[in-house]
Amino acid sequence: KHVGLLSDNFPLLGYRRKSYMFLGWSVSSFSILALLLFSDLRLEANNLQQPSIPFLSFTLLMSGIGYWFADVMADSLVAEKAKLEPEGTRGHLQSTCYACRFFGLMIAAPCSTIIYSKYGPQAVAWIMAILPMSTLPLVYSLWEPHNLEIKSVRDQCDEIFQTVCSRSVWQPMGFVYLYNILQVGNAAWREYLRSVLGFTANQLNTLLIVAYVLLYIGVLAYKYYFISWSWRTVYVSTTLLNGFFSALQVLLIQGMTFGLSPFLFALGDDAFSDFIGGIQFLPTTIMMVHLCPTGSEGASYAMFTTVSNAAGTLSTAISTMMLGIWDVSKETMIAGDLTGLMKLTILSTVIQTSAVVFTFLLPTSKDELLALGSDSSKSKIGGYIFLGLTFFSIAYALFVGVFNIIAPGWAGESRM
């Protein structure tokens, strides 16, 4: 969010987006390049030049910071351009951009797996250094208005606060927050696949690759078919469908796979959940663009996505803490006692599906969203609650990250 606010208020060389994007990709590329030049990433037993943990962590941190700079700028550009679309086709540009993004993710997943398996981490690192650098000429040639009039920081902050006080913001974003928090996963599931069913690393990678493929197909399905559906209908139907496929995990635990191998059964169950996620992804991002005030797209869109991501982080933390409810340790599952895993699977499925009760907070369409934005529906209380939850979630995510480093297993995951 701070990156978006920075670019909105302090243009570099007269540009609000492309300069920061150029800077971000440069930092990302040169950080990995420094890792390659000052250490040896080859997987050899007698390699004495392997990077130290602090140096490796620092270069990856800087690479990640550069990536997020560029990513926030890309989202800001999409938000700006999407608002210029004709009302009848609003949302198609975002659908196309995110379809391209997930297509790249779908291609990168198997390619990186193959390259790592055949050539090791050094080859992957070279690609991570070269690819961002190769985009710099394209970023440089990107057209963007120059030396636009910039509102003061105070005016922009006041505008953003007035925006979040609007019912058209805190009500649908409240839904996004509650929905994402309730998407708690079964944190013991991957250990079950590895230790009990004996899935190999290649099989687990295959699950990931197929998941990315179906995520991309889900985005395309929304773009070409579900975009005409109401947002509420999309979420109700996909949430119930996701609950059905999550419940199929119970059948896998009991060995009821209808003649399919456990791998194929798990492949259909896990991967189809990502297909549903692809369908659900676009309605909320389209809604977020409609909520962005003109001139503050960077900060406001980043804030809205932060709410969604922070809720997802909190959901992951909750799923980890749920490991302590029943005994789902590796030793217990290998011994054949899957009672705790069964109960945890049922509980996580019920919690995920219960999110459907909050869909009344989600507008059915763009027109209903705009209708919520009338002046009479503004609420400072709603705005303060929205901002309070946002900063609480960010603080909790930082807390979890720090404690995962200084006290591994503090939340119960060491039991796995």
CSV table of C-alpha atoms in Angstrom, one decimal:
chain,number,residue,atom,x,y,z
A,1,LYS,CA,0.0,0.0,0.0
A,2,HIS,CA,2.9,2.4,0.8
A,3,VAL,CA,4.4,1.8,-2.6
A,4,GLY,CA,1.1,2.9,-4.2
A,5,LEU,CA,0.9,6.0,-2.0
A,6,LEU,CA,4.5,6.8,-2.8
A,7,SER,CA,3.9,6.6,-6.6
A,8,ASP,CA,0.7,8.6,-6.4
A,9,ASN,CA,2.4,11.5,-4.6
A,10,PHE,CA,6.1,11.5,-5.6
A,11,PRO,CA,6.6,10.9,-9.3
A,12,LEU,CA,10.1,9.9,-10.4
A,13,LEU,CA,11.3,11.9,-13.4
A,14,GLY,CA,7.8,13.1,-13.9
A,15,TYR,CA,6.2,9.7,-14.1
A,16,ARG,CA,4.0,8.1,-11.5
A,17,ARG,CA,4.1,4.4,-12.7
A,18,LYS,CA,6.8,3.6,-15.2
A,19,SER,CA,9.7,5.0,-13.3
A,20,TYR,CA,8.8,3.0,-10.2
A,21,MET,CA,8.2,-0.1,-12.3
A,22,PHE,CA,11.7,0.4,-14.0
A,23,LEU,CA,13.2,0.8,-10.5
A,24,GLY,CA,11.4,-2.3,-9.2
A,25,TRP,CA,12.5,-4.6,-12.0
A,26,SER,CA,16.1,-3.3,-11.8
A,27,VAL,CA,16.3,-4.0,-8.0
A,28,SER,CA,14.8,-7.4,-8.5
A,29,SER,CA,17.2,-8.3,-11.3
A,30,PHE,CA,20.4,-6.9,-9.8
A,31,SER,CA,19.7,-8.5,-6.4
A,32,ILE,CA,19.7,-12.0,-7.9
A,33,LEU,CA,22.7,-11.0,-10.1
A,34,ALA,CA,24.6,-10.1,-6.9
A,35,LEU,CA,23.7,-13.5,-5.4
A,36,LEU,CA,25.1,-15.2,-8.5
A,37,LEU,CA,28.3,-13.1,-8.7
A,38,PHE,CA,29.3,-13.3,-5.0
A,39,SER,CA,28.3,-17.0,-4.3
A,40,ASP,CA,28.1,-20.4,-6.0
A,41,LEU,CA,24.7,-21.9,-6.1
A,42,ARG,CA,25.8,-25.3,-7.6
A,43,LEU,CA,24.6,-28.3,-5.6
A,44,GLU,CA,28.0,-29.9,-4.9
A,45,ALA,CA,29.1,-31.5,-1.7
A,46,ASN,CA,32.5,-29.8,-1.7
A,47,ASN,CA,31.1,-26.3,-2.6
A,48,LEU,CA,32.8,-23.9,-0.3
A,49,GLN,CA,31.3,-20.8,-1.8
A,50,GLN,CA,27.6,-21.4,-1.1
A,51,PRO,CA,25.8,-18.3,0.1
A,52,SER,CA,25.4,-17.7,3.8
A,53,ILE,CA,21.9,-17.6,5.1
A,54,PRO,CA,22.0,-13.9,5.9
A,55,PHE,CA,23.3,-13.0,2.4
A,56,LEU,CA,20.8,-15.4,0.7
A,57,SER,CA,18.0,-13.9,2.8
A,58,PHE,CA,19.0,-10.3,2.0
A,59,THR,CA,19.2,-10.8,-1.7
A,60,LEU,CA,15.9,-12.7,-1.9
A,61,LEU,CA,14.3,-9.9,0.3
A,62,MET,CA,15.6,-7.2,-2.0
A,63,SER,CA,14.5,-9.2,-5.1
A,64,GLY,CA,11.0,-9.6,-3.6
A,65,ILE,CA,10.8,-5.8,-2.7
A,66,GLY,CA,11.7,-5.0,-6.3
A,67,TYR,CA,9.1,-7.4,-7.6
A,68,TRP,CA,6.4,-5.9,-5.4
A,69,PHE,CA,7.3,-2.4,-6.5
A,70,ALA,CA,6.8,-3.5,-10.2
A,71,ASP,CA,3.7,-5.5,-9.3
A,72,VAL,CA,1.9,-2.7,-7.5
A,73,MET,CA,2.7,-0.4,-10.5
A,74,ALA,CA,1.3,-2.9,-12.9
A,75,ASP,CA,-1.9,-3.2,-10.9
A,76,SER,CA,-2.2,0.6,-10.7
A,77,LEU,CA,-1.8,0.9,-14.5
A,78,VAL,CA,-4.5,-1.8,-15.0
A,79,ALA,CA,-6.8,0.0,-12.5
A,80,GLU,CA,-6.3,3.4,-14.4
A,81,LYS,CA,-6.9,1.9,-17.8
A,82,ALA,CA,-9.8,-0.2,-16.7
A,83,LYS,CA,-11.7,2.9,-15.6
A,84,LEU,CA,-11.5,4.2,-19.2
A,85,GLU,CA,-13.4,1.2,-20.6
A,86,PRO,CA,-16.9,1.8,-21.9
A,87,GLU,CA,-19.5,0.9,-19.2
A,88,GLY,CA,-20.8,-2.0,-21.1
A,89,THR,CA,-17.5,-3.7,-21.4
A,90,ARG,CA,-16.0,-2.7,-18.0
A,91,GLY,CA,-14.0,-5.6,-16.7
A,92,HIS,CA,-12.8,-7.1,-19.9
A,93,LEU,CA,-9.4,-5.4,-19.8
A,94,GLN,CA,-8.7,-6.7,-16.3
A,95,SER,CA,-9.8,-10.2,-17.4
A,96,THR,CA,-7.4,-10.1,-20.3
A,97,CYS,CA,-4.5,-8.8,-18.2
A,98,TYR,CA,-5.0,-11.4,-15.4
A,99,ALA,CA,-5.5,-14.2,-17.9
A,100,CYS,CA,-2.1,-13.3,-19.4
A,101,ARG,CA,-0.6,-13.2,-15.9
A,102,PHE,CA,-1.9,-16.6,-14.9
A,103,PHE,CA,-0.9,-18.0,-18.3
A,104,GLY,CA,2.7,-17.0,-17.5
A,105,LEU,CA,2.4,-18.6,-14.1
A,106,MET,CA,1.0,-21.8,-15.7
A,107,ILE,CA,4.0,-21.9,-18.1
A,108,ALA,CA,6.6,-21.0,-15.4
A,109,ALA,CA,5.6,-23.7,-13.0
A,110,PRO,CA,6.6,-26.8,-15.1
A,111,CYS,CA,9.5,-25.0,-16.8
A,112,SER,CA,11.1,-24.1,-13.5
A,113,THR,CA,10.6,-27.6,-12.1
A,114,ILE,CA,12.3,-29.1,-15.2
A,115,ILE,CA,15.1,-26.6,-15.2
A,116,TYR,CA,15.8,-27.0,-11.5
A,117,SER,CA,15.7,-30.8,-11.7
A,118,LYS,CA,18.1,-30.9,-14.7
A,119,TYR,CA,20.4,-27.9,-14.1
A,120,GLY,CA,20.0,-27.0,-10.4
A,121,PRO,CA,19.3,-23.7,-8.6
A,122,GLN,CA,22.0,-21.7,-10.4
A,123,ALA,CA,20.2,-22.0,-13.7
A,124,VAL,CA,16.9,-20.9,-12.2
A,125,ALA,CA,18.7,-17.9,-10.5
A,126,TRP,CA,20.1,-16.8,-13.9
A,127,ILE,CA,16.7,-16.8,-15.4
A,128,MET,CA,15.3,-14.8,-12.4
A,129,ALA,CA,18.1,-12.2,-13.0
A,130,ILE,CA,17.7,-12.0,-16.8
A,131,LEU,CA,13.9,-12.0,-17.3
A,132,PRO,CA,13.2,-8.9,-15.2
A,133,MET,CA,16.1,-7.1,-17.0
A,134,SER,CA,14.7,-8.0,-20.4
A,135,THR,CA,11.5,-6.1,-19.6
A,136,LEU,CA,13.3,-2.8,-18.9
A,137,PRO,CA,13.2,-1.7,-22.6
A,138,LEU,CA,9.5,-2.4,-22.7
A,139,VAL,CA,8.9,-0.4,-19.5
A,140,TYR,CA,11.0,2.5,-20.8
A,141,SER,CA,8.9,2.6,-24.0
A,142,LEU,CA,5.6,2.5,-22.1
A,143,TRP,CA,3.5,5.6,-22.7
A,144,GLU,CA,2.3,7.4,-19.6
A,145,PRO,CA,1.2,11.1,-19.1
A,146,HIS,CA,4.1,13.2,-18.0
A,147,ASN,CA,4.2,15.8,-15.2
A,148,LEU,CA,0.5,15.4,-14.2
A,149,GLU,CA,-0.9,17.6,-11.5
A,150,ILE,CA,-0.5,15.8,-8.2
A,151,LYS,CA,-2.8,16.2,-5.2
A,152,SER,CA,-1.1,16.8,-1.8
A,153,VAL,CA,-0.6,13.8,0.5
A,154,ARG,CA,-3.1,15.2,2.9
A,155,ASP,CA,-5.7,15.6,0.2
A,156,GLN,CA,-5.1,12.1,-1.1
A,157,CYS,CA,-5.3,10.6,2.4
A,158,ASP,CA,-8.5,12.5,3.1
A,159,GLU,CA,-10.0,11.3,-0.2
A,160,ILE,CA,-9.1,7.7,0.5
A,161,PHE,CA,-10.6,8.0,4.0
A,162,GLN,CA,-13.8,9.4,2.6
A,163,THR,CA,-13.8,6.5,0.1
A,164,VAL,CA,-13.5,3.8,2.8
A,165,CYS,CA,-16.3,5.6,4.8
A,166,SER,CA,-18.6,4.9,1.9
A,167,ARG,CA,-20.9,1.9,2.2
A,168,SER,CA,-19.9,1.0,-1.4
A,169,VAL,CA,-16.4,0.3,0.1
A,170,TRP,CA,-16.7,-1.0,3.6
A,171,GLN,CA,-19.6,-3.4,2.9
A,172,PRO,CA,-18.2,-5.3,-0.1
A,173,MET,CA,-14.7,-5.2,1.3
A,174,GLY,CA,-16.0,-6.5,4.6
A,175,PHE,CA,-17.3,-9.4,2.6
A,176,VAL,CA,-13.9,-10.0,1.0
A,177,TYR,CA,-12.2,-9.9,4.4
A,178,LEU,CA,-14.6,-12.2,6.1
A,179,TYR,CA,-14.8,-14.6,3.1
A,180,ASN,CA,-11.0,-14.9,2.8
A,181,ILE,CA,-10.5,-15.4,6.6
A,182,LEU,CA,-13.0,-18.3,6.5
A,183,GLN,CA,-11.1,-20.1,3.7
A,184,VAL,CA,-9.0,-22.1,6.3
A,185,GLY,CA,-7.3,-25.0,4.8
A,186,ASN,CA,-6.4,-28.4,6.2
A,187,ALA,CA,-2.8,-27.8,7.2
A,188,ALA,CA,-2.2,-31.5,7.7
A,189,TRP,CA,-3.3,-32.5,4.2
A,190,ARG,CA,0.1,-32.3,2.4
A,191,GLU,CA,1.8,-34.3,5.2
A,192,TYR,CA,-0.9,-37.0,4.7
A,193,LEU,CA,-0.3,-37.1,1.0
A,194,ARG,CA,3.5,-37.5,1.6
A,195,SER,CA,3.7,-39.8,4.6
A,196,VAL,CA,0.5,-41.9,4.4
A,197,LEU,CA,-0.2,-42.1,0.6
A,198,GLY,CA,3.5,-41.9,-0.3
A,199,PHE,CA,3.2,-39.2,-2.9
A,200,THR,CA,6.6,-38.4,-4.4
A,201,ALA,CA,8.0,-34.9,-4.9
A,202,ASN,CA,7.2,-35.2,-8.7
A,203,GLN,CA,3.6,-36.1,-7.9
A,204,LEU,CA,3.3,-33.2,-5.6
A,205,ASN,CA,4.8,-30.9,-8.2
A,206,THR,CA,2.3,-32.3,-10.7
A,207,LEU,CA,-0.5,-31.4,-8.4
A,208,LEU,CA,0.9,-27.8,-8.3
A,209,ILE,CA,1.3,-27.6,-12.1
A,210,VAL,CA,-2.3,-28.9,-12.8
A,211,ALA,CA,-3.6,-26.5,-10.2
A,212,TYR,CA,-2.0,-23.5,-12.1
A,213,VAL,CA,-3.4,-24.8,-15.3
A,214,LEU,CA,-6.9,-25.0,-13.9
A,215,LEU,CA,-6.5,-21.6,-12.2
A,216,TYR,CA,-5.8,-20.1,-15.7
A,217,ILE,CA,-8.8,-22.0,-17.1
A,218,GLY,CA,-10.9,-20.6,-14.3
A,219,VAL,CA,-9.9,-17.0,-15.2
A,220,LEU,CA,-10.8,-17.7,-18.8
A,221,ALA,CA,-14.1,-19.2,-17.8
A,222,TYR,CA,-15.0,-16.1,-16.0
A,223,LYS,CA,-13.8,-13.8,-18.8
A,224,TYR,CA,-15.8,-15.6,-21.5
A,225,TYR,CA,-18.8,-17.0,-19.7
A,226,PHE,CA,-19.4,-16.0,-16.0
A,227,ILE,CA,-18.7,-12.3,-16.5
A,228,SER,CA,-22.4,-11.9,-17.3
A,229,TRP,CA,-23.4,-13.5,-14.0
A,230,SER,CA,-24.1,-11.5,-10.9
A,231,TRP,CA,-21.2,-11.4,-8.5
A,232,ARG,CA,-23.3,-12.8,-5.7
A,233,THR,CA,-24.4,-15.8,-7.9
A,234,VAL,CA,-20.8,-16.5,-8.8
A,235,TYR,CA,-19.7,-16.6,-5.2
A,236,VAL,CA,-22.7,-18.6,-3.9
A,237,SER,CA,-22.4,-21.3,-6.6
A,238,THR,CA,-18.6,-21.6,-6.4
A,239,THR,CA,-18.5,-21.7,-2.6
A,240,LEU,CA,-21.0,-24.5,-2.5
A,241,LEU,CA,-19.1,-26.4,-5.3
A,242,ASN,CA,-15.8,-25.9,-3.4
A,243,GLY,CA,-17.4,-27.3,-0.3
A,244,PHE,CA,-18.4,-30.4,-2.3
A,245,PHE,CA,-14.9,-31.0,-3.6
A,246,SER,CA,-13.4,-30.4,-0.2
A,247,ALA,CA,-15.7,-33.0,1.3
A,248,LEU,CA,-14.3,-35.5,-1.2
A,249,GLN,CA,-11.1,-35.5,0.9
A,250,VAL,CA,-13.1,-37.5,3.5
A,251,LEU,CA,-13.6,-40.2,0.9
A,252,LEU,CA,-9.9,-40.3,0.0
A,253,ILE,CA,-9.1,-40.7,3.7
A,254,GLN,CA,-11.5,-43.6,3.9
A,255,GLY,CA,-10.0,-45.2,0.7
A,256,MET,CA,-13.2,-44.7,-1.3
A,257,THR,CA,-11.8,-43.5,-4.7
A,258,PHE,CA,-14.2,-45.3,-7.0
A,259,GLY,CA,-11.5,-47.3,-8.7
A,260,LEU,CA,-9.2,-44.4,-9.3
A,261,SER,CA,-5.7,-44.3,-7.9
A,262,PRO,CA,-5.2,-42.0,-4.8
A,263,PHE,CA,-3.1,-39.7,-6.9
A,264,LEU,CA,-5.7,-39.2,-9.6
A,265,PHE,CA,-8.4,-38.8,-7.0
A,266,ALA,CA,-6.4,-36.2,-5.2
A,267,LEU,CA,-5.5,-34.5,-8.5
A,268,GLY,CA,-9.1,-33.9,-9.3
A,269,ASP,CA,-10.0,-32.8,-5.8
A,270,ASP,CA,-7.1,-30.4,-5.2
A,271,ALA,CA,-6.8,-29.0,-8.7
A,272,PHE,CA,-10.5,-28.3,-9.2
A,273,SER,CA,-10.4,-26.1,-6.1
A,274,ASP,CA,-8.0,-23.9,-8.0
A,275,PHE,CA,-10.3,-23.8,-11.0
A,276,ILE,CA,-13.0,-22.4,-8.6
A,277,GLY,CA,-10.5,-19.9,-7.2
A,278,GLY,CA,-9.8,-18.7,-10.7
A,279,ILE,CA,-13.5,-18.0,-11.3
A,280,GLN,CA,-13.7,-16.1,-7.9
A,281,PHE,CA,-10.6,-14.0,-8.4
A,282,LEU,CA,-11.9,-11.6,-11.1
A,283,PRO,CA,-15.2,-10.4,-9.6
A,284,THR,CA,-13.5,-8.9,-6.6
A,285,THR,CA,-10.7,-7.3,-8.6
A,286,ILE,CA,-13.2,-5.7,-11.0
A,287,MET,CA,-15.1,-4.4,-8.0
A,288,MET,CA,-11.9,-3.0,-6.4
A,289,VAL,CA,-11.2,-0.9,-9.6
A,290,HIS,CA,-14.7,0.6,-9.4
A,291,LEU,CA,-13.9,1.7,-5.9
A,292,CYS,CA,-10.6,3.5,-6.6
A,293,PRO,CA,-10.8,7.4,-6.6
A,294,THR,CA,-9.3,9.0,-9.7
A,295,GLY,CA,-5.7,10.1,-9.1
A,296,SER,CA,-5.2,7.7,-6.2
A,297,GLU,CA,-5.4,4.4,-8.0
A,298,GLY,CA,-2.1,3.2,-6.8
A,299,ALA,CA,-2.7,3.7,-3.0
A,300,SER,CA,-6.4,2.7,-3.0
A,301,TYR,CA,-6.1,-0.4,-5.2
A,302,ALA,CA,-3.0,-1.5,-3.2
A,303,MET,CA,-5.0,-1.0,0.0
A,304,PHE,CA,-8.0,-3.0,-1.2
A,305,THR,CA,-5.7,-5.9,-2.3
A,306,THR,CA,-3.9,-5.7,1.0
A,307,VAL,CA,-7.2,-6.3,2.8
A,308,SER,CA,-7.7,-9.5,0.7
A,309,ASN,CA,-4.1,-10.7,1.1
A,310,ALA,CA,-4.0,-9.9,4.8
A,311,ALA,CA,-7.1,-11.9,5.4
A,312,GLY,CA,-5.6,-14.8,3.5
A,313,THR,CA,-2.5,-14.6,5.7
A,314,LEU,CA,-4.7,-14.6,8.8
A,315,SER,CA,-6.6,-17.6,7.5
A,316,THR,CA,-3.4,-19.5,7.0
A,317,ALA,CA,-2.3,-18.8,10.6
A,318,ILE,CA,-5.7,-20.0,11.8
A,319,SER,CA,-5.4,-23.2,9.9
A,320,THR,CA,-2.0,-23.8,11.4
A,321,MET,CA,-3.3,-23.2,14.9
A,322,MET,CA,-6.1,-25.7,14.2
A,323,LEU,CA,-3.5,-28.5,14.1
A,324,GLY,CA,-3.6,-28.5,17.9
A,325,ILE,CA,-7.3,-29.4,18.1
A,326,TRP,CA,-6.8,-33.1,17.3
A,327,ASP,CA,-3.7,-35.3,17.0
A,328,VAL,CA,-2.7,-35.1,13.3
A,329,SER,CA,1.0,-35.6,13.8
A,330,LYS,CA,3.1,-37.5,11.2
A,331,GLU,CA,3.7,-40.4,13.6
A,332,THR,CA,0.0,-40.8,14.4
A,333,MET,CA,-1.1,-40.8,10.7
A,334,ILE,CA,1.7,-43.3,9.7
A,335,ALA,CA,0.5,-45.5,12.6
A,336,GLY,CA,-2.9,-45.7,10.8
A,337,ASP,CA,-4.9,-43.4,13.1
A,338,LEU,CA,-6.6,-40.9,10.8
A,339,THR,CA,-9.4,-39.9,13.1
A,340,GLY,CA,-7.9,-36.5,13.8
A,341,LEU,CA,-7.3,-35.9,10.1
A,342,MET,CA,-10.9,-36.8,9.3
A,343,LYS,CA,-12.3,-34.5,11.9
A,344,LEU,CA,-10.0,-31.6,10.9
A,345,THR,CA,-11.0,-32.1,7.2
A,346,ILE,CA,-14.7,-32.0,8.1
A,347,LEU,CA,-14.2,-28.9,10.3
A,348,SER,CA,-12.2,-27.0,7.7
A,349,THR,CA,-14.8,-27.8,5.0
A,350,VAL,CA,-17.6,-26.6,7.1
A,351,ILE,CA,-15.8,-23.3,8.0
A,352,GLN,CA,-15.0,-22.7,4.3
A,353,THR,CA,-18.6,-23.3,3.2
A,354,SER,CA,-20.0,-21.2,6.0
A,355,ALA,CA,-18.6,-18.1,4.2
A,356,VAL,CA,-21.6,-18.3,1.9
A,357,VAL,CA,-23.8,-16.7,4.6
A,358,PHE,CA,-21.9,-13.4,4.1
A,359,THR,CA,-22.6,-13.1,0.4
A,360,PHE,CA,-25.5,-10.8,1.2
A,361,LEU,CA,-22.8,-8.1,1.8
A,362,LEU,CA,-21.6,-8.5,-1.8
A,363,PRO,CA,-23.4,-6.3,-4.4
A,364,THR,CA,-24.9,-8.3,-7.3
A,365,SER,CA,-23.5,-6.0,-9.9
A,366,LYS,CA,-21.6,-2.8,-10.7
A,367,ASP,CA,-24.9,-0.8,-10.7
A,368,GLU,CA,-25.7,-2.0,-7.2
A,369,LEU,CA,-22.2,-1.1,-6.1
A,370,LEU,CA,-22.6,2.4,-7.4
A,371,ALA,CA,-26.0,2.7,-5.7
A,372,LEU,CA,-24.3,2.0,-2.4
A,373,GLY,CA,-22.0,4.9,-2.9
A,374,SER,CA,-24.6,7.6,-2.2
A,375,ASP,CA,-23.5,10.4,0.2
A,376,SER,CA,-26.2,9.4,2.7
A,377,SER,CA,-24.6,6.0,3.1
A,378,LYS,CA,-21.3,7.2,4.4
A,379,SER,CA,-20.2,6.0,7.8
A,380,LYS,CA,-17.0,7.1,9.7
A,381,ILE,CA,-17.5,4.1,12.0
A,382,GLY,CA,-17.5,1.7,9.0
A,383,GLY,CA,-14.4,3.5,7.7
A,384,TYR,CA,-12.5,3.2,11.0
A,385,ILE,CA,-13.4,-0.4,11.4
A,386,PHE,CA,-12.3,-1.1,7.9
A,387,LEU,CA,-8.9,0.6,8.4
A,388,GLY,CA,-8.5,-1.0,11.9
A,389,LEU,CA,-9.0,-4.5,10.6
A,390,THR,CA,-6.6,-3.8,7.7
A,391,PHE,CA,-3.8,-2.6,10.0
A,392,PHE,CA,-4.5,-5.3,12.5
A,393,SER,CA,-4.2,-8.0,9.9
A,394,ILE,CA,-0.9,-6.5,8.5
A,395,ALA,CA,0.5,-6.3,12.1
A,396,TYR,CA,-0.5,-9.9,12.8
A,397,ALA,CA,1.1,-11.1,9.5
A,398,LEU,CA,4.3,-9.3,10.5
A,399,PHE,CA,4.1,-10.9,14.0
A,400,VAL,CA,3.6,-14.3,12.6
A,401,GLY,CA,6.5,-13.8,10.1
A,402,VAL,CA,8.9,-12.7,12.9
A,403,PHE,CA,8.0,-15.5,15.3
A,404,ASN,CA,8.3,-18.1,12.5
A,405,ILE,CA,11.9,-17.0,12.3
A,406,ILE,CA,12.9,-16.6,16.0
A,407,ALA,CA,10.6,-19.3,17.4
A,408,PRO,CA,9.9,-22.0,14.8
A,409,GLY,CA,6.9,-24.1,15.7
A,410,TRP,CA,5.4,-21.6,18.1
A,411,ALA,CA,1.9,-22.0,16.5
A,412,GLY,CA,1.9,-25.8,16.7
A,413,GLU,CA,3.2,-26.6,13.2
A,414,SER,CA,6.2,-28.4,14.6
A,415,ARG,CA,3.8,-31.2,15.5
A,416,MET,CA,3.8,-32.1,11.8
